[in-house]
XYZ file of C-alpha atoms in Angstrom:
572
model
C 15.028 37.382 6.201
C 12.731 36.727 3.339
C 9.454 38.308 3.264
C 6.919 36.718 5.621
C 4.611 34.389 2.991
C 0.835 34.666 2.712
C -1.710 32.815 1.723
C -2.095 33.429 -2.103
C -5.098 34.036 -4.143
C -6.592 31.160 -5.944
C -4.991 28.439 -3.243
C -8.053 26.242 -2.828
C -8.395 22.937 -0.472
C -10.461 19.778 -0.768
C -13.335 19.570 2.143
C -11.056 17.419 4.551
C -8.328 20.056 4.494
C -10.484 22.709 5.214
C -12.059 21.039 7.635
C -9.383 19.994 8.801
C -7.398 23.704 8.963
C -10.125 24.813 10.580
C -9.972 22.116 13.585
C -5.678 22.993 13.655
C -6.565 26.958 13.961
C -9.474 26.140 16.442
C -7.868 23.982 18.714
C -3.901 26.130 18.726
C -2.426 23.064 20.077
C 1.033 22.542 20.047
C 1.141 18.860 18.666
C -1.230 17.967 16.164
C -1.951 14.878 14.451
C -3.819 14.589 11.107
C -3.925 10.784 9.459
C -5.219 10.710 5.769
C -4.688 8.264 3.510
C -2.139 8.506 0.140
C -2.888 10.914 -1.912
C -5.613 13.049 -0.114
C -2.775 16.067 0.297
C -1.306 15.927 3.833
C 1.318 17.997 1.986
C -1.040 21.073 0.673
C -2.371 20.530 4.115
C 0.450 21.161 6.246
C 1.437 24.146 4.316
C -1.374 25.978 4.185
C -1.097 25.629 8.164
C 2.395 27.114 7.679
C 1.122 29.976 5.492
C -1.676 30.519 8.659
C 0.981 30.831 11.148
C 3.215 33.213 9.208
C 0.551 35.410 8.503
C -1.029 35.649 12.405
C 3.231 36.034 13.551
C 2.626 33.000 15.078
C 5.924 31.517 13.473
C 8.706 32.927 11.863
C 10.234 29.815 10.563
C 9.179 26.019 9.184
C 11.400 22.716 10.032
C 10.171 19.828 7.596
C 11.373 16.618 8.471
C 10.830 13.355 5.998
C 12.017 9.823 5.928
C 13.878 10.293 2.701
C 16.444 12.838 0.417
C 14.397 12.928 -2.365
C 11.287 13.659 -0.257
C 13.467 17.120 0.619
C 13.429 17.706 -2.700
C 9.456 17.044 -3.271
C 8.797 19.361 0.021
C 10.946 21.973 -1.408
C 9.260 22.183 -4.629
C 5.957 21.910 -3.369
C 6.511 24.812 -0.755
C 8.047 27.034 -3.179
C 4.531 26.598 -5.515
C 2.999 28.341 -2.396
C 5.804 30.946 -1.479
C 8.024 29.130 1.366
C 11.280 28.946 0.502
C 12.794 26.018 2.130
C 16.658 24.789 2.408
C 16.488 21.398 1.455
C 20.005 21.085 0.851
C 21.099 21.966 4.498
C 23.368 19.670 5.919
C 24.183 18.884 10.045
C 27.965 20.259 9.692
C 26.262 23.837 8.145
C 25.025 24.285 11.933
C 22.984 27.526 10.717
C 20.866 27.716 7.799
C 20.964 30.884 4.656
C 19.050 33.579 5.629
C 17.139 33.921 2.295
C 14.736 30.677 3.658
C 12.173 30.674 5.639
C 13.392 27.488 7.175
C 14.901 23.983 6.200
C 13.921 20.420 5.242
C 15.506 18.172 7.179
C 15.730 13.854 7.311
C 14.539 11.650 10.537
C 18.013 10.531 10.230
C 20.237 13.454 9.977
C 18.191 14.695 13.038
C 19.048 11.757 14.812
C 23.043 12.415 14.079
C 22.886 15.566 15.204
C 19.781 16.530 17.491
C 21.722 19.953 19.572
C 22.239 21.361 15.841
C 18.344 21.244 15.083
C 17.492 21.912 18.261
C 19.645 25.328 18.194
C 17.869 26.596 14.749
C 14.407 25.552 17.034
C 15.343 28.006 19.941
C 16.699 30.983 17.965
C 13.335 31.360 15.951
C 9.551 30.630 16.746
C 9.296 27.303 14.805
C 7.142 24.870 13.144
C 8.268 21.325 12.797
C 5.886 19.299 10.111
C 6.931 15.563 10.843
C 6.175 13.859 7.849
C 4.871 9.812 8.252
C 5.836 10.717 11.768
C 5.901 6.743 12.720
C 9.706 6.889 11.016
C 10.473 8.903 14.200
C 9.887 5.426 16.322
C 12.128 3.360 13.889
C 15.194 3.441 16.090
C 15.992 4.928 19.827
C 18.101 7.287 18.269
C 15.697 8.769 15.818
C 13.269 9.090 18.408
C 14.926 10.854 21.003
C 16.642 12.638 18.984
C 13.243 14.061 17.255
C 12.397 14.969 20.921
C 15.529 16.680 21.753
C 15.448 18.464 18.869
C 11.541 20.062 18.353
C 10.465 19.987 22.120
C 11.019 23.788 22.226
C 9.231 24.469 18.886
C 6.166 26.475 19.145
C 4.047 23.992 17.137
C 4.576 20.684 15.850
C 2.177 19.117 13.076
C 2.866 15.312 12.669
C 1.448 13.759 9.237
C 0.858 10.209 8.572
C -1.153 8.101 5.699
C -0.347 4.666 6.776
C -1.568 2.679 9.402
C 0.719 2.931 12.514
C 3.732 0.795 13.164
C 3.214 -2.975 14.231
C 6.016 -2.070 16.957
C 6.015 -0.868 21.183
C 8.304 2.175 20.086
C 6.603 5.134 21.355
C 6.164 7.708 18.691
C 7.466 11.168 20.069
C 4.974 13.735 20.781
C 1.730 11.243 19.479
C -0.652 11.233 22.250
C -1.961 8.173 23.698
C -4.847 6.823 25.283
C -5.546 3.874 27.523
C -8.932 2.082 26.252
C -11.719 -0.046 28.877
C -9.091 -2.884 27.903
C -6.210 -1.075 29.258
C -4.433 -0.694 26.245
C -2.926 2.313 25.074
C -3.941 3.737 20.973
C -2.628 6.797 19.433
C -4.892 9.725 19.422
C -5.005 11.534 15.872
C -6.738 14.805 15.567
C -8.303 14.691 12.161
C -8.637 11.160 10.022
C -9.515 11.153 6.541
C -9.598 7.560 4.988
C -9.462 5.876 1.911
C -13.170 4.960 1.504
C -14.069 8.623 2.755
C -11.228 9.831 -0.270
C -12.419 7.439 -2.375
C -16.245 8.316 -2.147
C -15.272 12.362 -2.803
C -12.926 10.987 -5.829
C -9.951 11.950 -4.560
C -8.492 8.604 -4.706
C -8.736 6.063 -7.502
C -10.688 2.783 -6.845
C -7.875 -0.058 -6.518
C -8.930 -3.324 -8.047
C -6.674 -6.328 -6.902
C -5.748 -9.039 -8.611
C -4.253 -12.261 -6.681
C -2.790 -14.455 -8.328
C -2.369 -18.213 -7.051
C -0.583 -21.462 -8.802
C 1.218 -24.409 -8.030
C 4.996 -24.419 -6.103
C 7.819 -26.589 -5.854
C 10.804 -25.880 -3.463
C 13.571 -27.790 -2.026
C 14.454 -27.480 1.476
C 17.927 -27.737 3.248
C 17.297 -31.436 4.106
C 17.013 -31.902 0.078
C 13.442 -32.889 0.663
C 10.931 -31.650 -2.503
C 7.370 -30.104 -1.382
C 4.975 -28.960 -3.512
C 1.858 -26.398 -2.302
C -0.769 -24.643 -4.394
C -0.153 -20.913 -3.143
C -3.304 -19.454 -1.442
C -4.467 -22.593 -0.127
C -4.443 -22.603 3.694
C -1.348 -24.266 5.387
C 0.991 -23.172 8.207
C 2.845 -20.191 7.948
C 6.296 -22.336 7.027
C 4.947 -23.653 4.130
C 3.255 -20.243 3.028
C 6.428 -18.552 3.259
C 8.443 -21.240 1.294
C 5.635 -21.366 -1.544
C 5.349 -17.406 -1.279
C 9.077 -17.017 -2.149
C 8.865 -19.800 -4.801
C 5.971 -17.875 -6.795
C 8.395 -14.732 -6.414
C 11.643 -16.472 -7.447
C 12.616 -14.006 -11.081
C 13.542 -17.603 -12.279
C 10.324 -19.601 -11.937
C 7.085 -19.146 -14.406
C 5.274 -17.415 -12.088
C 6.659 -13.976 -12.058
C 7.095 -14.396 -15.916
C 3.130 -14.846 -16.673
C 2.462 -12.336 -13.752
C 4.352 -9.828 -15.344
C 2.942 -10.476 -18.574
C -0.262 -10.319 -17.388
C 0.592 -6.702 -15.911
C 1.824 -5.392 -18.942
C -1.226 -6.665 -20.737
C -3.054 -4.869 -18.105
C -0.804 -1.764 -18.304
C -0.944 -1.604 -22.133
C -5.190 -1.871 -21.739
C -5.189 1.424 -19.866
C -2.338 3.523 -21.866
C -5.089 2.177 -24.951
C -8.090 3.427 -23.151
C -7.732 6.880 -21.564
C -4.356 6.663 -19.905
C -2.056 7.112 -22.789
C 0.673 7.923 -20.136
C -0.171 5.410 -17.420
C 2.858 3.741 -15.642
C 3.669 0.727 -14.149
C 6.130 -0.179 -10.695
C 7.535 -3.439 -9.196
C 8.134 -3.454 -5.771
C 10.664 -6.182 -4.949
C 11.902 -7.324 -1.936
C 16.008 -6.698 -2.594
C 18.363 -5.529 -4.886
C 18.968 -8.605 -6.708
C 15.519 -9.766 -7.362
C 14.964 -6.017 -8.909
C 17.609 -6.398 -11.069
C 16.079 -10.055 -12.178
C 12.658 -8.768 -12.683
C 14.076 -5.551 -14.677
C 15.316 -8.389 -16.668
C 12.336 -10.452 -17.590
C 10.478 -6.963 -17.716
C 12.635 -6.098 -20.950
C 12.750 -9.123 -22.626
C 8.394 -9.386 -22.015
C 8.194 -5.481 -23.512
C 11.303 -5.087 -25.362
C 11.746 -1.519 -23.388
C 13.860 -1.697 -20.453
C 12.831 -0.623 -17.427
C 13.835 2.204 -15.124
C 15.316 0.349 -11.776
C 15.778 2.370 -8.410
C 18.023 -0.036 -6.141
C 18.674 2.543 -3.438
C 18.200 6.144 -1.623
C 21.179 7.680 -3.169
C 21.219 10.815 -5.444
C 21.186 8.953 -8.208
C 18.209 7.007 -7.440
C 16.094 9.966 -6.880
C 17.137 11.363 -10.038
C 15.356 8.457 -12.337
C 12.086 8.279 -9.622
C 12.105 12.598 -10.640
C 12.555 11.636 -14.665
C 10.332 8.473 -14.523
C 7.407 10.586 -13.192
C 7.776 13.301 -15.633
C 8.214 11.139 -18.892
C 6.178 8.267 -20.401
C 8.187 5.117 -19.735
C 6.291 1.880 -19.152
C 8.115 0.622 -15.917
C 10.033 1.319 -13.210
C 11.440 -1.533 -10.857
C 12.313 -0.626 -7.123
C 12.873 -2.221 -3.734
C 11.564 0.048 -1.218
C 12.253 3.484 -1.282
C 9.028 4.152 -4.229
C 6.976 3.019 -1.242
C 5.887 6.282 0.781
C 5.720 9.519 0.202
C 6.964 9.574 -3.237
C 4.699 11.616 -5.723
C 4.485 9.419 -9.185
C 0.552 10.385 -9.955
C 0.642 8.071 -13.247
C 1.194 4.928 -12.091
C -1.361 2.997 -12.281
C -0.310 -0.697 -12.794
C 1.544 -2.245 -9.820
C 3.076 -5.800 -9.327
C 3.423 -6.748 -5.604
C 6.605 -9.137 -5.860
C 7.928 -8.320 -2.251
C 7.347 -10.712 0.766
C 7.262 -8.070 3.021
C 3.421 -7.943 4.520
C 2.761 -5.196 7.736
C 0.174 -3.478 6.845
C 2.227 -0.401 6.998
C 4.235 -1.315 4.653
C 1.235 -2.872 2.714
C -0.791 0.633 2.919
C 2.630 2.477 1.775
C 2.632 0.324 -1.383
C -0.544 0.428 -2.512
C -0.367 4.467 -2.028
C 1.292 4.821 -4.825
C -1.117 4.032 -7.251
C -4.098 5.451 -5.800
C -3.475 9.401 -6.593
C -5.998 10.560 -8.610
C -5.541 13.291 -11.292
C -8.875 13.420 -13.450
C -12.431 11.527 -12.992
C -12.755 7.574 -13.600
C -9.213 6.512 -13.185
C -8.913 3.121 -11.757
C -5.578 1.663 -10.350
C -4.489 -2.194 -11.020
C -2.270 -4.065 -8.497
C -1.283 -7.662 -9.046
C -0.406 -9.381 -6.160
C 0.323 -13.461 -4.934
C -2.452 -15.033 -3.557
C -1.451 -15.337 0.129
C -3.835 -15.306 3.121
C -2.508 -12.186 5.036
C -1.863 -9.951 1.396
C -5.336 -10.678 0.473
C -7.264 -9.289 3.842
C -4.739 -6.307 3.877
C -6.520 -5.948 0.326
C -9.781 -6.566 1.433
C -9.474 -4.230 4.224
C -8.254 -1.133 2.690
C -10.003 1.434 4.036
C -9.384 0.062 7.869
C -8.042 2.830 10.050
C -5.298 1.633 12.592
C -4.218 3.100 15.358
C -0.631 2.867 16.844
C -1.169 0.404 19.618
C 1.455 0.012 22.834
C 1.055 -3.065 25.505
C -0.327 -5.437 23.089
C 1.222 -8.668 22.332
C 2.427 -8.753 18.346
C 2.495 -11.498 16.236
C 5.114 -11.574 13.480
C 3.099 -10.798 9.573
C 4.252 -11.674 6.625
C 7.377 -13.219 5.979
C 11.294 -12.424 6.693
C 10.494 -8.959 7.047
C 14.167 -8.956 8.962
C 15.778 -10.772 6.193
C 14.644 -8.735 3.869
C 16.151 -5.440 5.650
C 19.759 -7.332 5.758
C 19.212 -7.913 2.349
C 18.442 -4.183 1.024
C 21.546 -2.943 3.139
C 23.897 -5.978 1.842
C 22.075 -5.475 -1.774
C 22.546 -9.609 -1.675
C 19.952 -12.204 -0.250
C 21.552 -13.618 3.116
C 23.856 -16.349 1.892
C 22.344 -18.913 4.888
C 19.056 -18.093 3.395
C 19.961 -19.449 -0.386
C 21.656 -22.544 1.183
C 18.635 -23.255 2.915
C 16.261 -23.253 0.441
C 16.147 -23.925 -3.785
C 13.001 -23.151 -5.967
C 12.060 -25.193 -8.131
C 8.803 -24.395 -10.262
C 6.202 -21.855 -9.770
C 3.003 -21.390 -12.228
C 0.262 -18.570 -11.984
C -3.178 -18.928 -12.097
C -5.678 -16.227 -11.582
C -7.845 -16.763 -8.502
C -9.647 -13.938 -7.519
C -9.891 -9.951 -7.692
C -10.662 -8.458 -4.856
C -12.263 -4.385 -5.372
C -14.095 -2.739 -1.976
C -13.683 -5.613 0.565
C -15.850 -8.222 -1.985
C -14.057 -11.012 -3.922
C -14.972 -11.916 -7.215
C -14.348 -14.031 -10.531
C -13.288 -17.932 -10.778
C -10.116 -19.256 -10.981
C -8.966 -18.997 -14.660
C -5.389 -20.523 -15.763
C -2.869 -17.444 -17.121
C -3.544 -16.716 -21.254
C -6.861 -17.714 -21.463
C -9.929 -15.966 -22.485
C -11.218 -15.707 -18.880
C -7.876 -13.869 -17.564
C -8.047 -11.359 -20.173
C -11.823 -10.738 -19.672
C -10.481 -9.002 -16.166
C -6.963 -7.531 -18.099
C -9.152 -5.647 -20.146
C -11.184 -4.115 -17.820
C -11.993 -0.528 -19.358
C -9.450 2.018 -17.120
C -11.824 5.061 -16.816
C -14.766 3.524 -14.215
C -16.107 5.433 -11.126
C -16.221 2.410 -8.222
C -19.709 1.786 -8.300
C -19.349 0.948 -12.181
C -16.504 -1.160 -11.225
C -18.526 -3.490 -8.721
C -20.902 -3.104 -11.679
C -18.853 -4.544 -13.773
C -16.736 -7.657 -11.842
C -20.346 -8.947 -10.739
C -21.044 -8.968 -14.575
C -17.885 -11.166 -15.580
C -18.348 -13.488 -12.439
C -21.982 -14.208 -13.659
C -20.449 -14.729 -17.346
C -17.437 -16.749 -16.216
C -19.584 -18.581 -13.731
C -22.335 -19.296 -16.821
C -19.928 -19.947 -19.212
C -18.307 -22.973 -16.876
C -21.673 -24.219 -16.577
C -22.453 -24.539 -20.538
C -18.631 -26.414 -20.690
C -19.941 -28.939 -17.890
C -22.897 -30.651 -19.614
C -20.819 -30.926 -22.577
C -17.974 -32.213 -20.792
C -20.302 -34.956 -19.396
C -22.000 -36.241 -22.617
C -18.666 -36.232 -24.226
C -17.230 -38.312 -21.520
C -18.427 -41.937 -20.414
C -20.244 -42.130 -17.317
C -18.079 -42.755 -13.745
C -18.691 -43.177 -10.178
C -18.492 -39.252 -8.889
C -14.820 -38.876 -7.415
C -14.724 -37.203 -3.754
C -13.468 -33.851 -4.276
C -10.143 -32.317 -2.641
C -10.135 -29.773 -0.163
C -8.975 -27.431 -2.814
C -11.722 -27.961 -5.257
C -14.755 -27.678 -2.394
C -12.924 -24.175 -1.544
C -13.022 -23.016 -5.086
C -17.135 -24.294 -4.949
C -17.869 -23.073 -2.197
C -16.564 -19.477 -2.560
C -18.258 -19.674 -5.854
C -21.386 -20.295 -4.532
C -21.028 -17.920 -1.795
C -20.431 -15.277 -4.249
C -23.190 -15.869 -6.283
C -25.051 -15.622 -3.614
C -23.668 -12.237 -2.488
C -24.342 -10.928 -6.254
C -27.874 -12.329 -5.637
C -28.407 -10.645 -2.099
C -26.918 -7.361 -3.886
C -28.932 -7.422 -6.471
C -32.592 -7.379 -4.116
C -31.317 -4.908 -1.505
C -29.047 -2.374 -3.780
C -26.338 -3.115 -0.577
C -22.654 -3.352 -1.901
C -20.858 -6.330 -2.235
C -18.276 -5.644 0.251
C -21.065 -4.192 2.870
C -22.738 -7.979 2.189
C -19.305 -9.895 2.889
C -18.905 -7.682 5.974
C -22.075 -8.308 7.489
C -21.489 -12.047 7.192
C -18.619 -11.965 9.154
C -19.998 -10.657 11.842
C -22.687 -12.966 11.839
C -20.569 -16.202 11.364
C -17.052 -14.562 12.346
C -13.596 -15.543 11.274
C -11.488 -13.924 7.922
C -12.058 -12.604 4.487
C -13.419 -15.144 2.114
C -10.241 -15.615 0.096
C -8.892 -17.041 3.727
C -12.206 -18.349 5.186
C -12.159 -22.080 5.545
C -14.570 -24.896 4.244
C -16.662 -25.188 7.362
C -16.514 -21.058 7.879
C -17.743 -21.035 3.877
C -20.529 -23.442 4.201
C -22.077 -21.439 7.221
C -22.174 -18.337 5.530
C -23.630 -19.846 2.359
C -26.319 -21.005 5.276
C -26.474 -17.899 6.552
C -27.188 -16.178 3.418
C -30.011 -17.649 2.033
C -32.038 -16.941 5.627
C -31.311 -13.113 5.052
């Protein structure tokens, strides 16, 4: 055996893990549950409860289990900085691990192969298990009961997690629930430390959205042509075929998006960043290889592209994040858990929508490493991406009983197609893209929606491109309320202009479109208004409306919904 590891001098924690340490020593219960969101250090968390329970005898061996290989790896290293020694190369058919560890790192998979073999190495030595995004233990029977099998007999198990819970009935092994007033059972967690909580001690970087909308053209399998302006409200059919139009590598969209990116990207290596990074997250193997594509030709550097969880693949992620390449294109495995803190620029170009998955994403690019960093991520402008966006601090609990509705779109197909690294073949013959072209509608930055619709190139786009990339968040919401009163005056000089210039007609009935785009202009201006007389933040403003008038975010919010908040407004 190793020598038993202590805590070492000058091994500090933020204020959530030590409040959080001091709850887990407290309480000595066997499960515990700590949720906190990307970046806030689950990892420096859960070993510094490992270092606790070698020191008191408590333990005399650590079992980390993560969803991925090269997440092994990233435990491993980040143990060692702290004086565990972990096996992350142990494999199922080894049966018993070196004896120079103090214990193994293990995946959700190979425990599910194999649970006797883990749970042997559990009953021979006092054990903690650290189940990392512990929702990957409900992804399959097997995983699940084999996780159960296996760790029941440790002496503690610490389950981590900085995504919202699965959208699923699967039972998560040794979670806790309870049964609400309504009857329905939610997952207990222990400790909770969220994004606006992170983001208000500056642990996180503020996230400013941009959502992109634009006009679609798609054939369907009857040979029939539709056309739909993305963003604008419609039945989920039609959102799904105009949603994988704007995404097509082909079309114009995904061109001027990605230009628009790098323009972004290039804005914040310029101005404080000098090593900031950029990812793609695409929804299968071939679109990745498409975008990587246009990507090169936009930039004239190619980009790094990570297709699947293989040795190789974690290789590049490990070289990406240590050098000072622009981009990196992946499908899903740069999701969760993996540790890239310079990316800063992301491109959303995947139609998967849970708001696990969502919350995964966008944790990538909200790590912070030195004051004033701000994070980018460009994303279409569909109703269900755009209140995920909005509502990015919500905490969600895991949730069994309740009926589900299916989010997002072809979540299933997309699955088939990562594991056949092809789109399904019935999919292509039922549907052809035809056009797609991007317009900026909106950014979205602490639950508030700002800015006009402005078409890709133009002076207004780049006004929000060139946002400086060192701002704390209140400067930010400083800031967008500043362009939307310059981009709302400035379309206000153009309109008596336009109208001398042209001769006088009959005023044309406007389309349901066009009184959106008014309306949520006017509401906004009012919000700026009502922030400016009571100091309250624009997203606290939006909030309260809903409440008062109820249904969605703005960005989804339809005409009548609009016009009785503007009502409600101007009474408060």
């Amino acid at each position: 055996m190793p020598p038993r590891p202590v805590v070492q001098q000058g091994q500090t924690l933020r204020v959530w893990q030590r409040k959080a340490l001091m709850e887990y020593l407290r309480g000595k219960r066997e499960d515990f549950l700590a949720v906190a969101t990307p970046g806030a250090g689950k990892t420096t968390f859960a070993l510094r409860v490992a270092l606790e329970l070698f020191g008191d005898g408590t333990i005399d061996n650590l079992t980390v289990v993560t969803p991925t290989e090269h997440l092994k790896n990233q435990w491993a290293q980040a143990a060692a900085r702290v004086g565990i020694d972990l096996d992350a190369g142990f494999r199922n058919s080894d049966v018993h691990a070196a004896a120079d560890f103090h214990g193994t790192v293990v995946t959700y998979a190979q425990v599910g192969i194999a649970p006797a073999v883990h749970k042997r190495r559990t009953v021979t030595r006092r054990t903690l298990v650290v189940l990392d995004e512990i929702h990957h233990a409900g992804d399959s029977k097997s995983w699940g009961d084999g996780v159960k099998a296996a760790f029941e007999p440790a002496v503690r198990r610490l389950m981590l997690t900085g995504t919202p819970f699965r959208s699923d009935d699967n039972p998560i092994p040794f979670v806790e629930y309870e049964r609400g007033s309504d009857g329905i059972a939610r997952s207990r967690s222990d400790t909770v430390y969220g994004y606006s909580e992170a983001l208000r001690d500056g642990v996180v970087r503020p996230v400013i959205f941009l959502a992109y909308s634009g006009e679609t053209r798609w054939r369907t399998s009857a040979g029939d042509e539709l056309a739909a302006r993305l963003g604008e409200p419609m039945t989920q059919d039609l959102i799904a075929q105009a949603w994988r139009t704007a995404l097509d590598p082909t079309g114009d969209w995904m061109q001027q998006v990605l230009r628009a990116a790098d323009a972004r990207l290039q804005k914040l290596r310029a101005d404080g960043m000098p090593d900031a990074g950029g990812l793609v997250i695409a929804s299968d193997q071939q679109s990745a290889r498409a975008y990587a594509k246009v990507l090169g030709e936009l930039t004239g550097e190619k980009p790094v592209v990570v297709l699947s969880d293989d040795v190789g693949a974690s290789g590049r992620i490990a070289a990406f994040s240590a050098s000072s390449e622009r981009w990196m294109v992946a499908v899903r495995m740069v999701s969760e858990g993996v540790d890239i803190p310079r990316l800063a620029v992301g491109v959303y170009a995947t139609s998967a929508s849970t708001p696990l998955f969502f919350a995964q994403a966008i944790g990538r690019f909200v790590r912070a490493r030195k004051p004033g960093e701000t994070a980018t991520v460009f994303v279409p402008s569909v109703p269900h991406l755009l209140e995920l966006a909005s509502e990015l601090e919500a905490q969600r609990n895991h949730v069994l009983g309740e009926r589900k509705t299916k989010e997002g779109f072809d979540d299933d197909e997309v699955e088939r197609a990562n594991r056949e690294e092809k789109a399904s073949g019935e999919l292509e013959k039922s549907f052809e893209a035809l056009s797609a072209t991007a317009e900026l509608d909106q950014v979205i930055f602490d639950g508030a929606t700002f800015g006009l619709p402005a078409q890709t190139g133009t002076a207004e786009e780049e006004e929000y491109l060139g946002l400086p990339g060192l701002l704390t968040p209140d400067q930010v919401s400083v800031l967008l309320t500043k362009r939307q009163a310059e981009q709302a005056a400035a379309q206000q000089r153009r309109a008596p202009a336009t109208a001398q210039a042209a001769p006088e007609i009959p005023p044309q009935p406007r389309t349901a479109g066009e009184r959106r785009i008014v309306l949520r202009r006017q509401l906004n201006t009012l919000v700026a208004a009502h922030h400016h007389r009571t100091g309250l933040p624009h997203g606290k403003i939006h909030a309260e409306l809903r409440r008062l008038c109820g249904g969605p975010p703005s960005a989804q919010a339809t005409i009548e919904q609009l016009e009785e908040r503007i009502a409600t407004i101007q009474t408060l």
